[in-house]
Short mmCIF file of C-alpha atoms and ligand atoms in Angstrom, two decimals:
data_model
loop_
_atom_site.label_atom_id
_atom_site.label_comp_id
_atom_site.label_asym_id
_atom_site.label_seq_id
_atom_site.Cartn_x
_atom_site.Cartn_y
_atom_site.Cartn_z
CA MET A 176 -9.24 -30.29 3.44
CA THR A 177 -10.09 -33.64 4.88
CA ASP A 178 -9.65 -35.43 8.18
CA THR A 179 -8.52 -32.94 10.78
CA ASP A 180 -7.90 -35.66 13.37
CA THR A 181 -4.29 -36.17 12.34
CA ASP A 182 -1.67 -34.70 14.66
CA ILE A 183 -0.20 -31.83 12.62
CA SER A 184 3.19 -32.05 14.38
CA GLU A 185 3.57 -35.70 13.28
CA SER A 186 2.75 -35.26 9.61
CA ARG A 187 5.07 -34.39 6.77
CA VAL A 188 3.95 -31.58 4.54
CA ALA A 189 4.73 -30.95 0.89
CA LEU A 190 3.79 -27.89 -1.14
CA VAL A 191 3.62 -27.78 -4.93
CA SER A 192 3.21 -24.67 -7.08
CA GLY A 193 1.29 -25.22 -10.32
CA GLY A 194 -0.19 -28.45 -9.00
CA SER A 195 -3.47 -28.50 -10.88
CA ARG A 196 -2.09 -29.91 -14.14
CA GLY A 197 0.82 -31.70 -15.77
CA ILE A 198 4.05 -32.34 -13.89
CA GLY A 199 2.87 -30.47 -10.79
CA ARG A 200 -0.28 -32.59 -10.64
CA ALA A 201 1.71 -35.81 -10.93
CA ALA A 202 4.03 -34.56 -8.17
CA VAL A 203 1.06 -33.81 -5.90
CA LEU A 204 -0.29 -37.34 -6.37
CA ARG A 205 3.09 -39.01 -5.98
CA LEU A 206 3.91 -37.09 -2.78
CA ALA A 207 0.45 -37.93 -1.43
CA GLN A 208 1.13 -41.60 -2.20
CA ASP A 209 4.39 -41.18 -0.28
CA GLY A 210 2.31 -40.12 2.74
CA TYR A 211 2.75 -36.35 2.67
CA ASP A 212 -0.08 -33.97 3.36
CA VAL A 213 0.01 -31.86 0.22
CA SER A 214 -0.99 -28.32 -0.56
CA PHE A 215 -0.83 -26.96 -4.06
CA CYS A 216 -1.62 -23.77 -5.89
CA TYR A 217 -3.08 -23.16 -9.32
CA GLN A 218 -3.65 -20.09 -11.43
CA SER A 219 -7.23 -20.36 -12.65
CA ASN A 220 -8.25 -23.96 -13.33
CA GLU A 221 -10.53 -24.47 -10.35
CA LEU A 222 -12.19 -27.57 -11.77
CA ALA A 223 -8.87 -29.40 -12.22
CA ALA A 224 -7.83 -28.30 -8.73
CA LYS A 225 -11.05 -29.58 -7.14
CA GLU A 226 -10.77 -32.92 -8.93
CA LEU A 227 -7.20 -33.32 -7.74
CA GLU A 228 -8.16 -32.35 -4.19
CA ASN A 229 -10.69 -35.18 -4.18
CA GLU A 230 -8.21 -37.64 -5.66
CA VAL A 231 -5.62 -36.79 -3.01
CA ALA A 232 -8.19 -37.00 -0.22
CA ASP A 233 -9.01 -40.54 -1.40
CA LEU A 234 -5.38 -41.44 -0.69
CA GLY A 235 -5.99 -40.74 3.00
CA VAL A 236 -3.82 -37.66 3.45
CA ARG A 237 -4.84 -34.06 3.98
CA THR A 238 -4.81 -31.65 1.09
CA LEU A 239 -5.38 -28.01 0.34
CA ALA A 240 -5.82 -26.30 -3.04
CA VAL A 241 -5.24 -22.55 -3.16
CA LYS A 242 -5.72 -20.17 -6.06
CA ALA A 243 -2.49 -18.14 -6.12
CA ASP A 244 -0.44 -16.36 -8.75
CA VAL A 245 3.21 -17.34 -8.26
CA ALA A 246 4.34 -14.11 -9.96
CA ASP A 247 2.75 -12.11 -7.13
CA GLY A 248 4.67 -12.15 -3.84
CA ASP A 249 1.62 -11.29 -1.69
CA SER A 250 -0.40 -14.06 -3.30
CA VAL A 251 2.37 -16.62 -2.64
CA ARG A 252 2.84 -15.47 0.95
CA ALA A 253 -0.89 -15.94 1.54
CA PHE A 254 -0.69 -19.44 -0.04
CA ILE A 255 2.21 -20.43 2.22
CA ALA A 256 0.54 -18.96 5.34
CA GLU A 257 -2.69 -20.81 4.58
CA THR A 258 -0.75 -24.05 4.09
CA GLU A 259 1.14 -23.69 7.37
CA GLN A 260 -2.04 -22.90 9.23
CA ALA A 261 -3.97 -25.82 7.77
CA LEU A 262 -1.30 -28.51 7.49
CA GLY A 263 1.71 -27.40 9.55
CA SER A 264 5.31 -26.54 8.66
CA ILE A 265 6.45 -27.28 5.14
CA ASP A 266 9.05 -30.04 4.70
CA VAL A 267 9.16 -30.16 0.92
CA ALA A 268 8.57 -27.41 -1.65
CA VAL A 269 8.25 -28.17 -5.36
CA THR A 270 7.99 -25.31 -7.85
CA SER A 271 6.32 -26.50 -11.03
CA ALA A 272 4.20 -23.50 -12.08
CA GLY A 273 5.45 -22.39 -15.46
CA ILE A 274 4.42 -21.00 -18.84
CA THR A 275 5.78 -20.60 -22.35
CA ARG A 276 5.33 -17.68 -24.76
CA ASP A 277 7.49 -18.74 -27.72
CA ASN A 278 8.66 -16.36 -30.42
CA PRO A 279 11.91 -15.53 -32.20
CA LEU A 280 13.59 -12.67 -30.32
CA LEU A 281 12.99 -10.34 -33.27
CA MET A 282 9.24 -10.74 -32.81
CA MET A 283 9.16 -11.08 -29.02
CA PRO A 284 6.63 -8.69 -27.47
CA ASP A 285 8.03 -7.08 -24.28
CA GLU A 286 4.99 -8.39 -22.47
CA ASP A 287 5.83 -12.02 -23.31
CA TRP A 288 9.40 -11.59 -22.12
CA HIS A 289 8.30 -10.17 -18.78
CA GLN A 290 5.40 -12.56 -18.25
CA VAL A 291 7.58 -15.63 -18.67
CA ILE A 292 10.31 -14.28 -16.39
CA ASP A 293 7.71 -13.16 -13.82
CA VAL A 294 5.93 -16.52 -13.63
CA ASN A 295 8.84 -18.92 -14.14
CA LEU A 296 11.68 -17.17 -12.30
CA ASP A 297 10.03 -14.71 -9.89
CA GLY A 298 7.61 -17.56 -9.15
CA VAL A 299 10.46 -19.74 -7.90
CA TYR A 300 11.91 -16.83 -5.93
CA ASN A 301 8.53 -16.05 -4.33
CA VAL A 302 7.94 -19.64 -3.20
CA CYS A 303 11.47 -20.28 -1.96
CA ARG A 304 11.68 -16.88 -0.24
CA SER A 305 8.45 -17.63 1.60
CA VAL A 306 9.34 -21.13 2.85
CA ILE A 307 13.02 -20.72 3.64
CA PHE A 308 12.85 -19.07 7.09
CA GLU A 309 10.71 -21.83 8.63
CA MET A 310 12.94 -24.48 7.07
CA MET A 311 16.03 -22.75 8.50
CA LYS A 312 14.42 -22.59 11.93
CA ARG A 313 13.61 -26.31 11.78
CA LYS A 314 17.00 -27.16 10.25
CA SER A 315 15.54 -29.34 7.53
CA GLY A 316 13.83 -29.10 4.17
CA SER A 317 13.98 -30.18 0.57
CA ILE A 318 13.37 -27.77 -2.30
CA ILE A 319 12.91 -29.06 -5.83
CA ASN A 320 12.70 -26.48 -8.59
CA ILE A 321 11.48 -27.53 -12.04
CA SER A 322 13.67 -26.06 -14.76
CA SER A 323 14.02 -27.43 -18.31
CA VAL A 324 16.70 -28.74 -20.64
CA ALA A 325 16.08 -25.44 -22.47
CA GLY A 326 17.64 -23.72 -19.46
CA VAL A 327 20.80 -25.81 -19.86
CA TYR A 328 21.20 -25.92 -23.66
CA GLY A 329 18.95 -23.12 -24.92
CA ASN A 330 16.22 -23.47 -27.53
CA ALA A 331 15.44 -21.34 -30.58
CA THR A 332 12.26 -19.26 -30.12
CA GLN A 333 12.54 -19.64 -26.35
CA THR A 334 14.96 -16.90 -25.25
CA ASN A 335 12.50 -15.83 -22.58
CA TYR A 336 11.75 -19.36 -21.38
CA ALA A 337 15.38 -20.54 -21.52
CA ALA A 338 16.53 -17.44 -19.61
CA SER A 339 13.96 -18.09 -16.89
CA LYS A 340 14.92 -21.77 -16.67
CA ALA A 341 18.67 -21.05 -16.63
CA GLY A 342 17.95 -18.50 -13.90
CA ILE A 343 16.31 -21.24 -11.84
CA ILE A 344 19.51 -23.29 -12.03
CA GLY A 345 21.75 -20.42 -10.85
CA PHE A 346 19.22 -19.55 -8.16
CA SER A 347 19.00 -23.13 -6.87
CA ARG A 348 22.74 -23.75 -6.82
CA SER A 349 23.28 -20.50 -4.90
CA LEU A 350 20.51 -21.39 -2.49
CA ALA A 351 22.02 -24.86 -1.96
CA LYS A 352 25.32 -23.24 -0.98
CA GLU A 353 23.56 -20.78 1.32
CA VAL A 354 21.33 -23.13 3.27
CA GLY A 355 23.14 -26.48 3.24
CA ARG A 356 24.46 -25.79 6.72
CA TYR A 357 20.84 -25.67 7.91
CA GLY A 358 20.17 -29.17 6.62
CA ILE A 359 18.20 -27.82 3.66
CA ARG A 360 18.72 -29.29 0.20
CA ALA A 361 17.88 -27.46 -3.05
CA ASN A 362 17.89 -29.35 -6.33
CA VAL A 363 16.75 -28.84 -9.89
CA VAL A 364 14.84 -31.17 -12.18
CA ALA A 365 15.26 -30.30 -15.87
CA PRO A 366 12.78 -32.21 -18.05
CA GLY A 367 12.93 -32.62 -21.82
CA PHE A 368 9.68 -33.20 -23.76
CA ILE A 369 6.99 -34.38 -21.34
CA GLU A 370 3.41 -35.17 -22.37
CA THR A 371 1.34 -32.41 -20.73
CA ASP A 372 -0.92 -29.56 -21.84
CA MET A 373 2.26 -27.51 -22.32
CA THR A 374 3.45 -29.74 -25.16
CA ALA A 375 -0.02 -30.76 -26.43
CA GLY A 376 -0.18 -27.66 -28.62
CA LEU A 377 3.04 -28.39 -30.51
CA SER A 378 2.62 -29.10 -34.20
CA ASP A 379 2.78 -32.71 -35.42
CA LYS A 380 5.83 -31.75 -37.46
CA LEU A 381 7.68 -30.49 -34.40
CA LYS A 382 6.70 -33.53 -32.35
CA LYS A 383 7.91 -35.85 -35.11
CA GLN A 384 11.21 -33.97 -35.25
CA ALA A 385 11.55 -34.18 -31.47
CA LEU A 386 10.84 -37.92 -31.46
CA GLN A 387 13.59 -38.49 -33.99
CA SER A 388 16.12 -36.82 -31.72
CA ILE A 389 15.03 -38.63 -28.54
CA PRO A 390 17.00 -41.89 -28.20
CA LEU A 391 14.15 -43.45 -26.19
CA ARG A 392 11.79 -42.55 -29.09
CA ARG A 393 8.94 -41.25 -26.98
CA LEU A 394 7.93 -38.24 -24.91
CA GLY A 395 8.26 -38.54 -21.15
CA ARG A 396 5.33 -38.92 -18.77
CA ALA A 397 4.61 -36.50 -15.94
CA GLU A 398 4.62 -39.49 -13.56
CA GLU A 399 8.23 -40.24 -14.50
CA VAL A 400 9.23 -36.71 -13.50
CA ALA A 401 7.20 -37.06 -10.30
CA ASP A 402 9.17 -40.21 -9.41
CA LEU A 403 12.37 -38.17 -9.51
CA VAL A 404 10.76 -35.42 -7.43
CA SER A 405 9.68 -38.04 -4.89
CA PHE A 406 13.23 -39.39 -4.66
CA LEU A 407 14.76 -35.93 -4.18
CA ALA A 408 12.14 -35.01 -1.59
CA SER A 409 12.87 -38.08 0.48
CA ASP A 410 15.80 -39.17 2.62
CA ARG A 411 16.90 -41.36 -0.27
CA GLY A 412 18.31 -38.12 -1.68
CA SER A 413 19.78 -37.00 1.64
CA TYR A 414 23.31 -36.30 0.30
CA ILE A 415 22.20 -34.58 -2.90
CA THR A 416 22.06 -30.81 -3.12
CA GLY A 417 22.71 -28.19 -5.79
CA ALA A 418 22.33 -30.86 -8.47
CA VAL A 419 20.59 -30.55 -11.83
CA PHE A 420 18.87 -33.73 -12.98
CA GLN A 421 17.97 -33.97 -16.65
CA ILE A 422 15.06 -36.27 -17.37
CA ASP A 423 14.78 -36.15 -21.11
CA GLY A 424 14.94 -39.59 -22.76
CA GLY A 425 18.42 -38.68 -23.93
CA ILE A 426 17.38 -35.79 -26.22
CA THR A 427 20.39 -33.72 -25.15
CA LEU A 428 22.96 -36.45 -25.88
P1 NAP B 67 1.13 -27.36 -17.67
O1 NAP B 67 0.58 -28.71 -17.92
O2 NAP B 67 0.86 -26.27 -18.64
O3 NAP B 67 0.68 -26.90 -16.19
C1 NAP B 67 1.07 -25.66 -15.71
C2 NAP B 67 0.66 -25.53 -14.28
O4 NAP B 67 1.16 -24.29 -13.77
C3 NAP B 67 -0.85 -25.49 -14.08
O5 NAP B 67 -1.15 -26.13 -12.86
C4 NAP B 67 -1.15 -24.00 -14.00
O6 NAP B 67 -2.33 -23.68 -13.27
C5 NAP B 67 0.08 -23.53 -13.24
N1 NAP B 67 0.37 -22.11 -13.41
C6 NAP B 67 0.67 -21.46 -14.57
N2 NAP B 67 0.88 -20.15 -14.33
C7 NAP B 67 0.73 -19.98 -12.99
C8 NAP B 67 0.79 -18.88 -12.11
N3 NAP B 67 1.08 -17.63 -12.57
N4 NAP B 67 0.56 -19.05 -10.80
C9 NAP B 67 0.26 -20.29 -10.32
N5 NAP B 67 0.18 -21.38 -11.07
C10 NAP B 67 0.41 -21.23 -12.40
O7 NAP B 67 2.73 -27.40 -17.55
P2 NAP B 67 3.72 -28.65 -17.34
O8 NAP B 67 4.06 -29.18 -18.67
O9 NAP B 67 3.21 -29.51 -16.27
O10 NAP B 67 5.00 -27.87 -16.80
C11 NAP B 67 5.32 -27.83 -15.42
C12 NAP B 67 6.72 -27.26 -15.25
O11 NAP B 67 7.64 -28.11 -15.96
C13 NAP B 67 6.88 -25.88 -15.86
O12 NAP B 67 7.71 -25.10 -15.05
C14 NAP B 67 7.53 -26.15 -17.20
O13 NAP B 67 8.27 -25.06 -17.64
C15 NAP B 67 8.40 -27.33 -16.85
N6 NAP B 67 8.75 -28.14 -18.01
C16 NAP B 67 7.80 -28.79 -18.75
C17 NAP B 67 8.18 -29.54 -19.85
C18 NAP B 67 7.20 -30.28 -20.71
O14 NAP B 67 7.62 -30.84 -21.75
N7 NAP B 67 5.93 -30.36 -20.35
C19 NAP B 67 9.54 -29.62 -20.20
C20 NAP B 67 10.48 -28.96 -19.42
C21 NAP B 67 10.08 -28.22 -18.33
P3 NAP B 67 -3.82 -23.70 -14.00
O15 NAP B 67 -4.17 -25.16 -14.15
O16 NAP B 67 -4.70 -22.98 -13.05
O17 NAP B 67 -3.65 -23.01 -15.31
#
Protein backbone atom coordinates (compact mmCIF):
# COMPACT_ATOMS: atom_id res chain seq x y z
CA MET A 1 0.00 0.00 0.00
CA THR A 2 1.13 3.49 -0.73
CA ASP A 3 -0.19 7.00 -0.22
CA THR A 4 -3.19 6.85 2.08
CA ASP A 5 -4.02 10.53 1.52
CA THR A 6 -6.28 9.84 -1.43
CA ASP A 7 -10.01 10.09 -0.76
CA ILE A 8 -11.20 6.47 -1.01
CA SER A 9 -14.72 7.50 -2.11
CA GLU A 10 -13.28 9.36 -5.14
CA SER A 11 -11.01 6.62 -6.44
CA ARG A 12 -11.84 3.82 -8.83
CA VAL A 13 -10.81 0.38 -7.73
CA ALA A 14 -9.92 -2.65 -9.83
CA LEU A 15 -9.22 -6.16 -8.58
CA VAL A 16 -7.31 -8.81 -10.52
CA SER A 17 -7.00 -12.49 -9.61
CA GLY A 18 -3.72 -14.10 -10.64
CA GLY A 19 -2.06 -10.72 -10.99
CA SER A 20 1.52 -11.63 -10.19
CA ARG A 21 2.42 -12.97 -13.64
CA GLY A 22 1.44 -13.07 -17.29
CA ILE A 23 -1.87 -11.65 -18.49
CA GLY A 24 -3.01 -10.78 -14.96
CA ARG A 25 0.19 -8.83 -14.35
CA ALA A 26 -0.21 -6.89 -17.59
CA ALA A 27 -3.83 -6.14 -16.63
CA VAL A 28 -2.75 -4.84 -13.22
CA LEU A 29 -0.24 -2.47 -14.83
CA ARG A 30 -2.62 -1.33 -17.55
CA LEU A 31 -5.44 -0.62 -15.09
CA ALA A 32 -3.00 1.25 -12.86
CA GLN A 33 -1.95 3.32 -15.88
CA ASP A 34 -5.65 4.00 -16.43
CA GLY A 35 -5.76 5.50 -12.93
CA TYR A 36 -7.34 2.67 -10.96
CA ASP A 37 -6.17 1.71 -7.52
CA VAL A 38 -5.46 -1.98 -8.04
CA SER A 39 -5.46 -4.98 -5.77
CA PHE A 40 -4.39 -8.36 -6.99
CA CYS A 41 -3.94 -11.85 -5.64
CA TYR A 42 -1.34 -14.48 -6.33
CA GLN A 43 -0.91 -18.09 -5.33
CA SER A 44 2.68 -18.37 -4.11
CA ASN A 45 5.04 -16.12 -6.08
CA GLU A 46 5.65 -13.50 -3.41
CA LEU A 47 8.72 -12.05 -5.12
CA ALA A 48 6.85 -11.35 -8.37
CA ALA A 49 3.97 -9.88 -6.37
CA LYS A 50 6.26 -7.55 -4.41
CA GLU A 51 8.01 -6.38 -7.57
CA LEU A 52 4.67 -5.63 -9.20
CA GLU A 53 3.44 -3.82 -6.09
CA ASN A 54 6.45 -1.50 -6.34
CA GLU A 55 5.97 -0.98 -10.06
CA VAL A 56 2.31 -0.05 -9.56
CA ALA A 57 3.13 2.26 -6.67
CA ASP A 58 5.55 4.10 -8.98
CA LEU A 59 2.58 4.88 -11.21
CA GLY A 60 1.08 6.95 -8.39
CA VAL A 61 -1.94 4.81 -7.53
CA ARG A 62 -2.57 2.66 -4.49
CA THR A 63 -2.03 -1.06 -4.66
CA LEU A 64 -2.43 -4.15 -2.56
CA ALA A 65 -1.04 -7.65 -3.16
CA VAL A 66 -2.72 -10.51 -1.30
CA LYS A 67 -1.75 -14.16 -1.21
CA ALA A 68 -5.02 -15.99 -1.88
CA ASP A 69 -6.03 -19.28 -3.45
CA VAL A 70 -8.91 -18.60 -5.85
CA ALA A 71 -10.10 -22.21 -5.50
CA ASP A 72 -10.83 -21.58 -1.82
CA GLY A 73 -13.95 -19.49 -1.12
CA ASP A 74 -12.77 -18.35 2.34
CA SER A 75 -9.44 -17.24 0.94
CA VAL A 76 -11.14 -15.21 -1.82
CA ARG A 77 -13.62 -13.64 0.60
CA ALA A 78 -10.71 -12.53 2.78
CA PHE A 79 -8.94 -11.08 -0.31
CA ILE A 80 -12.05 -9.12 -1.32
CA ALA A 81 -12.67 -7.89 2.25
CA GLU A 82 -9.06 -6.74 2.58
CA THR A 83 -9.32 -4.92 -0.76
CA GLU A 84 -12.53 -3.13 0.20
CA GLN A 85 -11.10 -2.12 3.53
CA ALA A 86 -7.85 -0.82 2.07
CA LEU A 87 -8.98 0.68 -1.23
CA GLY A 88 -12.78 0.99 -1.15
CA SER A 89 -15.57 -0.60 -3.20
CA ILE A 90 -14.58 -2.59 -6.25
CA ASP A 91 -15.55 -1.13 -9.64
CA VAL A 92 -13.80 -3.64 -11.89
CA ALA A 93 -13.02 -7.33 -11.32
CA VAL A 94 -10.74 -9.28 -13.66
CA THR A 95 -10.31 -13.02 -13.17
CA SER A 96 -7.04 -14.16 -14.69
CA ALA A 97 -5.83 -16.84 -12.25
CA GLY A 98 -5.60 -20.08 -14.18
CA ILE A 99 -3.62 -23.28 -14.62
CA THR A 100 -3.20 -26.10 -17.12
CA ARG A 101 -2.66 -29.82 -16.45
CA ASP A 102 -2.65 -31.28 -19.96
CA ASN A 103 -3.12 -34.96 -20.71
CA PRO A 104 -5.19 -37.10 -23.06
CA LEU A 105 -8.42 -38.05 -21.27
CA LEU A 106 -7.31 -41.69 -21.16
CA MET A 107 -4.34 -40.72 -18.99
CA MET A 108 -5.97 -37.89 -17.04
CA PRO A 109 -5.45 -38.31 -13.29
CA ASP A 110 -8.65 -37.44 -11.36
CA GLU A 111 -6.60 -34.95 -9.39
CA ASP A 112 -5.66 -32.98 -12.52
CA TRP A 113 -9.28 -32.84 -13.65
CA HIS A 114 -10.45 -31.48 -10.31
CA GLN A 115 -7.54 -29.10 -9.79
CA VAL A 116 -8.08 -27.38 -13.12
CA ILE A 117 -11.84 -27.07 -12.61
CA ASP A 118 -11.32 -25.87 -9.01
CA VAL A 119 -8.84 -23.13 -9.91
CA ASN A 120 -10.15 -22.02 -13.30
CA LEU A 121 -13.92 -22.32 -12.86
CA ASP A 122 -14.56 -22.30 -9.10
CA GLY A 123 -11.98 -19.49 -9.01
CA VAL A 124 -14.16 -17.34 -11.26
CA TYR A 125 -17.26 -18.24 -9.25
CA ASN A 126 -15.53 -17.39 -5.95
CA VAL A 127 -14.38 -13.96 -7.14
CA CYS A 128 -17.63 -13.00 -8.86
CA ARG A 129 -19.76 -14.31 -5.99
CA SER A 130 -17.76 -12.19 -3.56
CA VAL A 131 -17.90 -8.89 -5.48
CA ILE A 132 -21.41 -9.01 -6.91
CA PHE A 133 -23.46 -7.84 -3.90
CA GLU A 134 -21.54 -4.58 -3.48
CA MET A 135 -21.71 -3.94 -7.22
CA MET A 136 -25.49 -4.53 -7.16
CA LYS A 137 -25.86 -2.14 -4.24
CA ARG A 138 -23.88 0.53 -6.09
CA LYS A 139 -25.62 -0.24 -9.40
CA SER A 140 -22.41 -0.37 -11.38
CA GLY A 141 -19.50 -2.66 -12.12
CA SER A 142 -17.55 -4.35 -14.86
CA ILE A 143 -16.49 -7.99 -14.65
CA ILE A 144 -14.00 -9.42 -17.12
CA ASN A 145 -13.39 -13.15 -16.98
CA ILE A 146 -10.41 -14.62 -18.83
CA SER A 147 -11.38 -17.76 -20.72
CA SER A 148 -9.52 -19.22 -23.71
CA VAL A 149 -10.14 -20.12 -27.33
CA ALA A 150 -9.88 -23.70 -26.01
CA GLY A 151 -13.15 -23.05 -24.20
CA VAL A 152 -14.83 -22.13 -27.49
CA TYR A 153 -13.31 -24.67 -29.90
CA GLY A 154 -11.82 -27.34 -27.63
CA ASN A 155 -8.25 -28.59 -27.72
CA ALA A 156 -6.88 -32.14 -27.68
CA THR A 157 -5.21 -33.02 -24.35
CA GLN A 158 -7.11 -30.19 -22.65
CA THR A 159 -10.51 -31.67 -21.78
CA ASN A 160 -10.15 -30.38 -18.24
CA TYR A 161 -8.92 -26.93 -19.26
CA ALA A 162 -11.41 -26.53 -22.13
CA ALA A 163 -14.29 -27.58 -19.87
CA SER A 164 -13.29 -25.01 -17.27
CA LYS A 165 -12.93 -22.29 -19.91
CA ALA A 166 -16.24 -23.16 -21.62
CA GLY A 167 -17.81 -23.07 -18.15
CA ILE A 168 -16.54 -19.52 -17.71
CA ILE A 169 -18.36 -18.48 -20.89
CA GLY A 170 -21.70 -19.98 -19.79
CA PHE A 171 -21.22 -18.52 -16.32
CA SER A 172 -20.45 -15.03 -17.63
CA ARG A 173 -23.31 -14.91 -20.12
CA SER A 174 -25.75 -16.02 -17.41
CA LEU A 175 -24.35 -13.45 -15.02
CA ALA A 176 -24.66 -10.73 -17.68
CA LYS A 177 -28.36 -11.56 -18.05
CA GLU A 178 -28.85 -11.60 -14.29
CA VAL A 179 -27.18 -8.34 -13.34
CA GLY A 180 -27.50 -6.12 -16.41
CA ARG A 181 -30.46 -4.37 -14.82
CA TYR A 182 -28.13 -3.29 -12.00
CA GLY A 183 -25.79 -1.57 -14.44
CA ILE A 184 -23.24 -4.37 -14.14
CA ARG A 185 -21.52 -5.72 -17.25
CA ALA A 186 -19.91 -9.17 -17.47
CA ASN A 187 -17.71 -10.04 -20.43
CA VAL A 188 -15.27 -12.72 -21.46
CA VAL A 189 -11.84 -12.41 -23.03
CA ALA A 190 -10.72 -15.59 -24.80
CA PRO A 191 -7.02 -15.45 -25.73
CA GLY A 192 -5.22 -17.74 -28.15
CA PHE A 193 -1.46 -18.32 -27.72
CA ILE A 194 -0.02 -15.55 -25.54
CA GLU A 195 3.64 -15.32 -24.53
CA THR A 196 3.62 -15.99 -20.77
CA ASP A 197 5.02 -18.59 -18.38
CA MET A 198 1.98 -20.72 -19.23
CA THR A 199 3.11 -21.16 -22.84
CA ALA A 200 6.88 -20.94 -22.17
CA GLY A 201 7.01 -24.66 -21.43
CA LEU A 202 5.53 -25.74 -24.77
CA SER A 203 7.87 -27.70 -27.00
CA ASP A 204 9.53 -25.94 -29.94
CA LYS A 205 7.70 -28.33 -32.25
CA LEU A 206 4.32 -27.34 -30.85
CA LYS A 207 5.17 -23.64 -30.98
CA LYS A 208 6.27 -23.96 -34.60
CA GLN A 209 3.03 -25.75 -35.44
CA ALA A 210 1.02 -23.06 -33.67
CA LEU A 211 2.85 -20.27 -35.50
CA GLN A 212 2.02 -21.85 -38.83
CA SER A 213 -1.68 -21.76 -38.02
CA ILE A 214 -1.70 -18.18 -36.71
CA PRO A 215 -2.37 -15.77 -39.62
CA LEU A 216 -0.48 -12.99 -37.80
CA ARG A 217 2.51 -15.39 -37.51
CA ARG A 218 3.39 -14.61 -33.92
CA LEU A 219 2.21 -15.28 -30.39
CA GLY A 220 0.25 -12.53 -28.67
CA ARG A 221 1.63 -10.34 -25.90
CA ALA A 222 0.06 -10.09 -22.45
CA GLU A 223 -0.08 -6.30 -22.93
CA GLU A 224 -2.31 -6.76 -25.98
CA VAL A 225 -4.79 -8.74 -23.87
CA ALA A 226 -4.55 -6.10 -21.14
CA ASP A 227 -5.52 -3.40 -23.67
CA LEU A 228 -8.75 -5.27 -24.34
CA VAL A 229 -9.36 -5.69 -20.60
CA SER A 230 -8.82 -1.95 -20.14
CA PHE A 231 -11.35 -1.17 -22.87
CA LEU A 232 -13.99 -3.49 -21.40
CA ALA A 233 -13.40 -2.14 -17.90
CA SER A 234 -13.95 1.43 -19.02
CA ASP A 235 -16.98 3.39 -20.17
CA ARG A 236 -15.75 2.89 -23.72
CA GLY A 237 -17.32 -0.56 -23.37
CA SER A 238 -20.47 0.75 -21.70
CA TYR A 239 -22.93 -1.02 -24.05
CA ILE A 240 -21.10 -4.34 -24.15
CA THR A 241 -22.14 -7.21 -21.92
CA GLY A 242 -22.28 -11.00 -22.20
CA ALA A 243 -19.80 -10.85 -25.09
CA VAL A 244 -16.89 -13.19 -25.76
CA PHE A 245 -13.87 -11.50 -27.32
CA GLN A 246 -11.32 -13.74 -29.00
CA ILE A 247 -7.84 -12.27 -29.11
CA ASP A 248 -5.87 -14.88 -30.95
CA GLY A 249 -4.06 -13.53 -34.03
CA GLY A 250 -6.64 -15.34 -36.13
CA ILE A 251 -5.67 -18.89 -35.06
CA THR A 252 -9.32 -19.95 -34.95
CA LEU A 253 -10.15 -18.73 -38.48
P1 LIG B 1 0.63 -17.55 -15.92
O1 LIG B 1 1.65 -16.68 -16.56
O2 LIG B 1 0.95 -18.98 -15.65
O3 LIG B 1 0.14 -16.83 -14.55
C1 LIG B 1 -0.83 -17.44 -13.77
C2 LIG B 1 -1.22 -16.51 -12.66
O4 LIG B 1 -2.28 -17.12 -11.92
C3 LIG B 1 -0.10 -16.26 -11.66
O5 LIG B 1 -0.21 -14.93 -11.19
C4 LIG B 1 -0.40 -17.25 -10.54
O6 LIG B 1 0.12 -16.87 -9.27
C5 LIG B 1 -1.91 -17.20 -10.55
N1 LIG B 1 -2.55 -18.37 -9.96
C6 LIG B 1 -2.46 -19.66 -10.38
N2 LIG B 1 -3.18 -20.47 -9.58
C7 LIG B 1 -3.75 -19.66 -8.64
C8 LIG B 1 -4.59 -19.88 -7.53
N3 LIG B 1 -5.03 -21.12 -7.20
N4 LIG B 1 -4.97 -18.82 -6.77
C9 LIG B 1 -4.54 -17.57 -7.07
N5 LIG B 1 -3.75 -17.29 -8.11
C10 LIG B 1 -3.36 -18.32 -8.88
O7 LIG B 1 -0.72 -17.59 -16.79
P2 LIG B 1 -1.20 -16.65 -18.00
O8 LIG B 1 -0.67 -17.20 -19.25
O9 LIG B 1 -1.00 -15.24 -17.63
O10 LIG B 1 -2.76 -16.97 -17.96
C11 LIG B 1 -3.69 -16.09 -17.35
C12 LIG B 1 -5.09 -16.53 -17.72
O11 LIG B 1 -5.22 -16.49 -19.15
C13 LIG B 1 -5.40 -17.96 -17.32
O12 LIG B 1 -6.72 -18.05 -16.88
C14 LIG B 1 -5.21 -18.74 -18.60
O13 LIG B 1 -5.96 -19.90 -18.62
C15 LIG B 1 -5.67 -17.74 -19.62
N6 LIG B 1 -5.14 -17.97 -20.95
C16 LIG B 1 -3.80 -17.91 -21.20
C17 LIG B 1 -3.33 -18.15 -22.49
C18 LIG B 1 -1.88 -18.11 -22.84
O14 LIG B 1 -1.53 -18.45 -24.00
N7 LIG B 1 -0.99 -17.68 -21.96
C19 LIG B 1 -4.24 -18.47 -23.51
C20 LIG B 1 -5.59 -18.52 -23.22
C21 LIG B 1 -6.04 -18.26 -21.94
P3 LIG B 1 1.67 -17.21 -8.83
O15 LIG B 1 2.53 -16.22 -9.59
O16 LIG B 1 1.70 -16.99 -7.37
O17 LIG B 1 1.93 -18.61 -9.25
